[in-house]
Amino acid sequence: MNTIVRETCDLYRVDLSSVKKIADGFNEELDRALAGQKSSLKILPSFLSAPTGREKGNYIAIDFGGSNVRVTLVRLKGKGSYEILKQTSRLLKDPQGRYDYTTAHTSGREVFAFVADLVAEVLAGAWPDKLGLTFSYPMHQNSVSSARLIRWTKELKPSQTIGRDIGKMLEEALKNRGIIIKPAAIINDTVAVFLAGRYYDSGVCAGSICGTGHNTCYLEMSGRTADMPGMVVNTEAGNFSLLPGNCYDHVLDQETEDPGQQKLEKMVSGKYLGELLRITMRDLGEKGVLLAYSPSSSIWNQPFSLSTEVLGWLQSEDYEGKVLLDWIEKNGIDVEDYAVFKLVSTAILDRAMKLIAATFVAILERTPQFNTERRVIAVDGALFYHIPGFSQSIQNILQGEMKDFGIALLGMPNGSNVGAAVAAAMAKDII
Ligand code: BGC
């Protein structure tokens, strides 16, 4: 291997022997957060505990994610069973440029009017028992049905939103559309995945998202969170900052909407991995390592023009697959440079998997109350499903670190919707 390429890949190296150390650092940050001290992590109470599995009924579930909004009419049938009766979803940013709800030029009012339109589309005469909203951003809550946005992440920036009551904004937008309903529950997407997982499997002790963004929640048993024993808490794991980072992480961070924030998320999540690959390959191009490198080509001078999907294609056995070849050709990349792309992409993904595994080790160490033979983390998100080897590698690292019990990662493809429905079912009726 070319020395420059090797040295570059080494910048992403995390040895297996450091996984435990990173996990310890993560746990210390969580302890500080729990004690109300300064920490890059949070313990945000959801005001929900574990579901019983007996939750039933018809619910409207809204999933406000990092890339799209999905509205679903869900029927919960109990014991982990559910049926999706109707669903619609729309991107927050139209690829054809007709609308964009991600920038500061759009207000919270407009964003929630967009959400209300989708709800109206799905409801069309049907009337659910309650409504649950999954909102994939950090929120302060003082009850399950009220939540204030702390800040945006994943490059979103709608204005007139920070510190405002998300439930009220949604309720008002629905009212303007003639739909009179109060959100019964507002939850983070990790909490939704936990609830959906636990509804199905009583071994679930945490929920995580490995998608556009990254984060993990768990069932905190200390009773130190709003006086409720057994409270699901959102850690905002993506903001974990006790990681060194390399020169490319620094370049990426400076390009983002929130420099200095979401350090872990920028190393492990779908919004950023493609950009890390692009920045790293551009540097190799500038150093003369690539056979074809033209600085004026849009792939090299346009931030976020390389999607994280490409890392998945590069990991696939079927690398001569047409999609990848088309992409290589379209971007003026020499096929011979494929090997370098693959090496760098593997290095980036390997680090991401080890860092996520380290935080999972920390979370599992905090859940001794589930001292059964088997502990389960429910996970949702595109990386988890679509990057070959991703979930298996994380699982292997976890099992290597924690030998006393079995560990399973449980994919929850409808986690955000089913979780919102379960949360609404659990929430006490509100007037
Ligand atoms: C947000 C979290 C969210 C995660 C996964 C992060 O950017 O801060 O609240 O859970 O993305 O969507």
Coordinates of C-alpha atoms and ligand atoms in Angstrom, one line a residue:
M1 CA 0.0 0.0 0.0
N2 CA 1.2 3.5 -0.8
T3 CA 2.7 5.1 2.4
I4 CA 0.6 8.2 2.2
V5 CA -2.6 6.1 1.9
R6 CA -1.5 4.0 4.8
E7 CA -0.7 7.0 7.0
T8 CA -4.0 8.5 6.1
C9 CA -5.9 5.4 7.0
D10 CA -4.0 5.2 10.3
L11 CA -5.4 8.6 11.2
Y12 CA -8.7 6.8 11.6
R13 CA -7.4 3.9 13.6
V14 CA -9.0 3.0 16.9
D15 CA -7.4 0.0 18.5
L16 CA -9.7 -2.6 20.0
S17 CA -7.8 -2.1 23.2
S18 CA -9.0 1.5 23.5
V19 CA -12.7 0.5 23.3
K20 CA -13.0 0.0 27.1
K21 CA -11.2 3.3 27.7
I22 CA -13.6 5.2 25.5
A23 CA -16.5 3.5 27.2
D24 CA -15.2 4.6 30.6
G25 CA -14.9 8.2 29.4
F26 CA -18.5 8.0 28.1
N27 CA -19.7 6.6 31.4
E28 CA -17.9 9.4 33.4
E29 CA -19.6 12.0 31.2
L30 CA -22.9 10.4 31.8
D31 CA -22.2 10.4 35.6
R32 CA -21.5 14.1 35.4
A33 CA -24.7 14.7 33.4
L34 CA -26.7 12.7 36.0
A35 CA -25.2 14.7 38.8
G36 CA -26.1 18.0 37.0
Q37 CA -22.4 18.8 36.3
K38 CA -20.9 20.1 33.1
S39 CA -20.7 17.3 30.5
S40 CA -20.9 16.9 26.8
L41 CA -23.6 14.3 27.4
K42 CA -27.1 14.8 28.7
I43 CA -29.6 12.9 30.8
L44 CA -32.9 14.1 29.3
P45 CA -35.9 12.5 31.0
S46 CA -38.7 11.3 28.7
F47 CA -41.2 10.8 31.6
L48 CA -41.8 7.3 30.3
S49 CA -40.7 4.0 31.7
A50 CA -40.9 0.6 30.0
P51 CA -44.1 -0.4 28.2
T52 CA -46.0 -3.4 29.5
G53 CA -46.5 -4.9 26.0
R54 CA -50.2 -4.7 26.5
E55 CA -50.6 -1.4 24.7
K56 CA -53.4 -1.5 22.1
G57 CA -55.4 0.9 19.9
N58 CA -55.1 3.1 16.8
Y59 CA -52.6 6.0 16.8
I60 CA -51.3 8.7 14.6
A61 CA -47.5 8.6 14.8
I62 CA -45.4 11.5 13.4
D63 CA -41.7 10.9 12.8
F64 CA -39.8 14.1 12.4
G65 CA -36.4 12.9 11.4
G66 CA -33.2 14.4 10.0
S67 CA -34.1 13.9 6.3
N68 CA -37.8 13.4 6.2
V69 CA -41.2 13.5 7.9
R70 CA -43.2 10.4 8.0
V71 CA -46.8 10.2 9.3
T72 CA -48.3 6.8 10.0
L73 CA -51.6 5.4 11.2
V74 CA -50.6 2.5 13.4
R75 CA -52.7 -0.2 15.1
L76 CA -51.1 -1.6 18.2
K77 CA -52.3 -5.1 18.9
G78 CA -50.3 -5.9 22.0
K79 CA -47.3 -8.2 22.7
G80 CA -45.1 -6.5 20.1
S81 CA -47.6 -6.9 17.3
Y82 CA -48.7 -3.9 15.2
E83 CA -50.1 -3.1 11.8
I84 CA -49.3 -0.1 9.7
L85 CA -52.7 1.0 8.4
K86 CA -51.6 4.0 6.4
Q87 CA -48.4 6.0 5.9
T88 CA -47.0 8.9 4.0
S89 CA -43.6 10.5 4.0
R90 CA -41.9 13.5 2.5
L91 CA -38.4 14.8 2.4
L92 CA -37.7 17.9 4.3
K93 CA -35.7 19.2 1.3
D94 CA -37.1 18.7 -2.2
P95 CA -34.3 17.3 -4.5
Q96 CA -35.8 19.3 -7.3
G97 CA -35.5 22.5 -5.2
R98 CA -39.2 23.3 -5.0
Y99 CA -39.1 23.6 -1.2
D100 CA -36.6 23.4 1.6
Y101 CA -37.6 23.1 5.3
T102 CA -34.1 22.7 6.6
T103 CA -32.7 26.2 6.4
A104 CA -33.0 29.3 8.5
H105 CA -35.1 30.9 5.8
T106 CA -38.0 28.7 6.9
S107 CA -39.8 29.3 10.2
G108 CA -41.0 26.7 12.7
R109 CA -44.6 27.7 11.8
E110 CA -44.0 26.8 8.2
V111 CA -42.3 23.5 9.1
F112 CA -45.2 22.4 11.3
A113 CA -47.7 23.5 8.7
F114 CA -45.9 21.1 6.3
V115 CA -46.2 18.3 9.0
A116 CA -49.9 19.1 9.5
D117 CA -50.6 18.7 5.8
L118 CA -49.1 15.2 5.9
V119 CA -51.2 14.4 9.0
A120 CA -54.4 15.6 7.2
E121 CA -53.4 13.3 4.2
V122 CA -53.1 10.2 6.4
L123 CA -56.1 11.0 8.6
A124 CA -58.6 11.6 5.8
G125 CA -61.7 10.7 7.8
A126 CA -60.0 8.2 10.2
W127 CA -59.9 9.1 13.8
P128 CA -57.1 7.8 16.0
D129 CA -57.2 7.3 19.8
K130 CA -54.2 9.6 20.3
L131 CA -51.2 11.2 18.6
G132 CA -47.5 10.6 19.3
L133 CA -44.7 12.7 17.9
T134 CA -41.2 11.4 17.5
F135 CA -38.9 14.5 17.3
S136 CA -35.2 13.5 16.6
Y137 CA -33.5 16.5 18.3
P138 CA -32.5 17.3 21.9
M139 CA -35.5 18.5 23.9
H140 CA -36.1 19.6 27.5
Q141 CA -39.3 18.0 28.9
N142 CA -41.2 18.5 32.1
S143 CA -43.9 16.0 31.1
V144 CA -44.3 13.4 28.4
S145 CA -46.5 15.8 26.3
S146 CA -44.5 19.0 26.5
A147 CA -41.0 19.5 25.0
R148 CA -38.9 22.5 24.3
L149 CA -36.2 22.3 21.6
I150 CA -32.7 22.8 22.9
R151 CA -31.0 23.1 19.6
W152 CA -31.0 21.7 16.1
T153 CA -28.5 19.1 14.8
K154 CA -27.9 17.3 11.6
E155 CA -27.5 20.6 9.7
L156 CA -31.1 21.8 10.2
K157 CA -31.7 25.4 11.1
P158 CA -35.4 26.4 10.9
S159 CA -35.9 29.8 12.7
Q160 CA -38.2 30.7 15.6
T161 CA -38.0 27.3 17.1
I162 CA -35.3 27.1 19.8
G163 CA -36.7 27.1 23.3
R164 CA -40.3 26.8 21.9
D165 CA -42.8 24.3 22.8
I166 CA -42.8 21.7 20.0
G167 CA -46.2 20.2 21.0
K168 CA -47.9 23.6 21.0
M169 CA -46.4 24.4 17.5
L170 CA -47.8 21.2 16.2
E171 CA -51.1 21.5 17.9
E172 CA -51.6 25.0 16.4
A173 CA -50.6 23.9 12.9
L174 CA -53.1 21.0 13.1
K175 CA -55.8 23.4 14.4
N176 CA -55.2 25.7 11.4
R177 CA -55.8 22.6 9.2
G178 CA -59.1 21.9 11.1
I179 CA -57.6 19.0 13.1
I180 CA -58.2 19.3 16.8
I181 CA -55.9 17.0 18.6
K182 CA -53.2 17.5 21.3
P183 CA -50.0 15.4 21.0
A184 CA -50.2 12.9 23.9
A185 CA -46.5 12.1 23.8
I186 CA -43.4 13.8 22.4
I187 CA -40.3 11.6 22.4
N188 CA -36.8 11.5 21.0
D189 CA -36.3 8.9 18.2
T190 CA -34.0 6.8 20.4
V191 CA -36.8 6.7 23.0
A192 CA -39.2 5.6 20.3
V193 CA -36.8 2.8 19.2
F194 CA -36.4 1.7 22.9
L195 CA -40.2 1.6 23.4
A196 CA -40.9 -0.3 20.1
G197 CA -38.1 -2.7 21.0
R198 CA -39.3 -3.3 24.5
Y199 CA -42.9 -3.6 23.4
Y200 CA -41.7 -6.6 21.5
D201 CA -38.8 -8.0 23.6
S202 CA -38.5 -7.6 27.4
G203 CA -34.7 -7.9 27.2
V204 CA -34.4 -4.5 25.6
C205 CA -32.6 -2.1 27.9
A206 CA -31.5 0.7 25.5
G207 CA -32.5 2.2 22.1
S208 CA -30.2 3.7 19.5
I209 CA -30.2 5.4 16.2
C210 CA -27.4 4.7 13.6
G211 CA -28.8 6.7 10.7
T212 CA -28.6 10.3 9.5
G213 CA -27.7 11.1 13.1
H214 CA -26.5 9.1 16.1
N215 CA -27.8 8.8 19.6
T216 CA -28.7 6.4 22.4
C217 CA -31.2 6.3 25.3
Y218 CA -31.5 3.8 28.1
L219 CA -33.6 3.0 31.1
E220 CA -32.1 4.8 34.1
M221 CA -33.0 3.1 37.3
S222 CA -31.4 5.4 39.9
G223 CA -34.5 7.4 40.6
R224 CA -32.5 10.6 40.3
T225 CA -34.4 11.7 37.2
A226 CA -37.5 13.6 38.1
D227 CA -38.2 11.3 41.0
M228 CA -39.3 8.5 38.7
P229 CA -37.6 5.1 39.2
G230 CA -37.1 3.5 35.8
M231 CA -37.1 6.5 33.5
V232 CA -36.0 6.3 29.8
V233 CA -33.4 9.0 29.4
N234 CA -31.9 10.5 26.2
T235 CA -28.1 10.8 26.5
E236 CA -27.5 12.9 23.3
A237 CA -24.6 10.5 22.7
G238 CA -23.8 12.2 19.4
N239 CA -22.4 15.2 21.3
F240 CA -19.8 13.0 23.2
S241 CA -16.6 15.1 23.0
L242 CA -13.9 13.1 24.7
L243 CA -12.4 11.9 21.5
P244 CA -9.3 13.2 19.8
G245 CA -10.4 13.5 16.2
N246 CA -8.0 14.0 13.3
C247 CA -7.3 16.8 10.8
Y248 CA -10.2 15.7 8.6
D249 CA -12.6 15.7 11.5
H250 CA -11.5 19.3 12.1
V251 CA -12.1 20.4 8.5
L252 CA -15.5 18.7 8.5
D253 CA -16.5 20.4 11.8
Q254 CA -15.6 23.8 10.5
E255 CA -17.9 23.3 7.5
T256 CA -20.9 22.4 9.6
E257 CA -23.8 24.6 11.0
D258 CA -22.7 23.8 14.5
P259 CA -18.8 23.8 14.8
G260 CA -17.6 22.3 18.0
Q261 CA -20.8 20.4 18.6
Q262 CA -21.9 16.8 17.9
K263 CA -18.3 15.5 17.8
L264 CA -19.1 11.8 18.0
E265 CA -22.1 12.2 15.6
K266 CA -19.7 13.8 13.0
M267 CA -17.5 10.7 13.2
V268 CA -20.2 8.0 13.0
S269 CA -23.4 9.1 11.3
G270 CA -24.9 9.0 7.9
K271 CA -25.1 12.8 7.6
Y272 CA -21.3 13.1 7.8
L273 CA -19.4 9.9 6.8
G274 CA -19.7 10.6 3.1
E275 CA -18.4 14.1 3.7
L276 CA -15.4 12.7 5.7
L277 CA -14.6 10.3 2.8
R278 CA -14.8 13.3 0.4
I279 CA -12.5 15.5 2.5
T280 CA -10.0 12.7 3.0
M281 CA -9.9 11.7 -0.7
R282 CA -9.6 15.3 -1.8
D283 CA -6.5 15.6 0.4
L284 CA -5.1 12.4 -1.2
G285 CA -5.9 13.9 -4.6
E286 CA -4.1 17.1 -3.7
K287 CA -1.1 15.0 -2.6
G288 CA -1.0 13.4 -6.0
V289 CA -2.0 9.9 -4.8
L290 CA -5.0 9.6 -7.1
L291 CA -4.7 8.8 -10.8
A292 CA -7.6 11.1 -11.7
Y293 CA -8.1 14.3 -9.7
S294 CA -9.5 17.5 -11.0
P295 CA -9.9 20.1 -8.3
S296 CA -12.6 21.9 -10.3
S297 CA -14.9 18.8 -10.4
S298 CA -18.0 19.3 -8.3
I299 CA -17.3 16.3 -6.2
W300 CA -14.2 17.9 -4.9
N301 CA -15.3 21.4 -4.4
Q302 CA -18.9 21.0 -3.2
P303 CA -19.4 20.1 0.5
F304 CA -21.7 17.1 1.2
S305 CA -21.7 16.1 -2.5
L306 CA -20.5 12.5 -1.6
S307 CA -23.3 10.6 0.1
T308 CA -22.8 8.0 2.8
E309 CA -24.5 5.5 0.5
V310 CA -21.2 5.3 -1.4
L311 CA -19.4 3.9 1.6
G312 CA -22.0 1.1 1.7
W313 CA -21.5 0.4 -2.0
L314 CA -17.7 0.3 -1.5
Q315 CA -18.1 -2.3 1.3
S316 CA -20.3 -4.5 -0.8
E317 CA -18.8 -7.6 -2.3
D318 CA -20.5 -6.6 -5.5
Y319 CA -18.2 -3.7 -6.1
E320 CA -18.4 -3.9 -9.8
G321 CA -22.1 -3.3 -9.3
K322 CA -23.5 -0.8 -11.8
V323 CA -24.5 1.8 -9.3
L324 CA -20.9 2.2 -8.1
L325 CA -19.5 2.2 -11.6
D326 CA -22.0 4.8 -12.7
W327 CA -21.1 6.9 -9.8
I328 CA -17.3 6.6 -10.5
E329 CA -17.9 7.5 -14.1
K330 CA -20.2 10.4 -13.4
N331 CA -17.7 12.0 -11.0
G332 CA -14.7 11.6 -13.3
I333 CA -12.9 9.1 -10.9
D334 CA -10.4 6.6 -12.3
V335 CA -11.6 3.0 -11.8
E336 CA -8.0 2.2 -10.7
D337 CA -8.5 4.7 -7.7
Y338 CA -11.3 2.4 -6.6
A339 CA -8.9 0.5 -4.2
V340 CA -7.9 3.7 -2.4
F341 CA -11.5 4.8 -2.0
K342 CA -12.2 1.4 -0.6
L343 CA -9.3 1.5 1.9
V344 CA -10.2 4.9 3.2
S345 CA -13.9 4.1 3.4
T346 CA -13.1 1.0 5.4
A347 CA -10.9 3.0 7.8
I348 CA -13.7 5.5 8.3
L349 CA -16.3 2.9 8.9
D350 CA -14.1 0.8 11.1
R351 CA -13.6 3.8 13.4
A352 CA -17.3 4.5 13.4
M353 CA -18.2 1.0 14.4
K354 CA -15.7 0.9 17.2
L355 CA -16.8 4.2 18.6
I356 CA -20.4 3.2 18.6
A357 CA -19.6 -0.1 20.2
A358 CA -17.6 1.7 22.9
T359 CA -20.6 3.8 23.8
F360 CA -22.9 0.7 23.8
V361 CA -20.5 -1.0 26.2
A362 CA -20.9 2.0 28.5
I363 CA -24.7 2.0 28.2
L364 CA -24.8 -1.8 28.9
E365 CA -22.6 -1.3 32.0
R366 CA -25.2 1.1 33.3
T367 CA -28.1 -1.3 33.1
P368 CA -27.2 -4.0 35.7
Q369 CA -30.8 -4.2 36.7
F370 CA -31.3 -6.3 33.6
N371 CA -28.9 -8.9 34.9
T372 CA -30.4 -11.7 32.9
E373 CA -28.6 -13.9 30.5
R374 CA -29.2 -11.6 27.6
R375 CA -29.3 -7.8 27.1
V376 CA -30.7 -6.2 24.0
I377 CA -30.2 -2.8 22.4
A378 CA -32.9 -1.9 19.9
V379 CA -31.5 -0.1 16.9
D380 CA -32.9 1.7 13.9
G381 CA -31.3 3.7 11.1
A382 CA -29.9 3.3 7.6
L383 CA -26.3 2.6 8.6
F384 CA -27.4 -0.3 10.7
Y385 CA -29.3 -1.9 7.8
H386 CA -27.4 -0.9 4.7
I387 CA -23.7 -0.8 5.5
P388 CA -22.5 -4.4 5.0
G389 CA -21.0 -5.9 8.2
F390 CA -21.9 -2.8 10.3
S391 CA -24.2 -4.4 12.9
Q392 CA -22.3 -7.7 13.0
S393 CA -19.0 -5.9 13.7
I394 CA -20.6 -3.8 16.5
Q395 CA -22.1 -6.9 18.0
N396 CA -18.8 -8.8 17.9
I397 CA -16.9 -6.0 19.6
L398 CA -19.6 -5.8 22.3
Q399 CA -19.5 -9.6 22.9
G400 CA -15.8 -9.5 23.1
E401 CA -15.9 -6.8 25.8
M402 CA -18.8 -8.2 27.8
K403 CA -18.4 -11.9 28.2
D404 CA -20.8 -12.6 31.1
F405 CA -24.0 -12.4 29.2
G406 CA -25.4 -12.6 25.7
I407 CA -25.8 -9.4 23.8
A408 CA -28.1 -8.8 20.9
L409 CA -28.7 -5.8 18.6
L410 CA -32.3 -5.8 17.5
G411 CA -33.2 -4.0 14.3
M412 CA -36.4 -2.1 14.6
P413 CA -37.2 -0.9 11.1
N414 CA -40.5 0.9 12.1
G415 CA -39.1 2.0 15.5
S416 CA -39.8 5.7 15.3
N417 CA -43.5 5.2 14.3
V418 CA -44.3 2.2 16.5
G419 CA -42.5 3.9 19.4
A420 CA -44.5 7.1 19.0
A421 CA -47.7 5.0 19.1
V422 CA -46.6 3.1 22.1
A423 CA -45.7 6.3 23.9
A424 CA -49.1 7.8 23.1
A425 CA -50.7 4.7 24.4
M426 CA -48.7 4.9 27.6
A427 CA -49.3 8.6 28.2
K428 CA -52.1 9.4 30.6
D429 CA -55.0 11.2 28.9
I430 CA -54.5 14.9 28.6
I431 CA -57.2 17.5 28.4
Ligands
BGC1 C1 -29.9 14.4 17.7 C2 -30.6 13.3 18.6 C3 -31.2 12.2 17.7 C4 -30.1 11.7 16.8 C5 -30.6 10.6 15.9 C6 -29.0 13.7 16.7 O1 -28.5 14.7 15.8 O2 -29.3 15.3 18.5 O3 -31.6 13.9 19.4 O4 -31.7 11.2 18.6 O5 -29.6 12.7 16.0 O6 -31.6 11.0 15.0

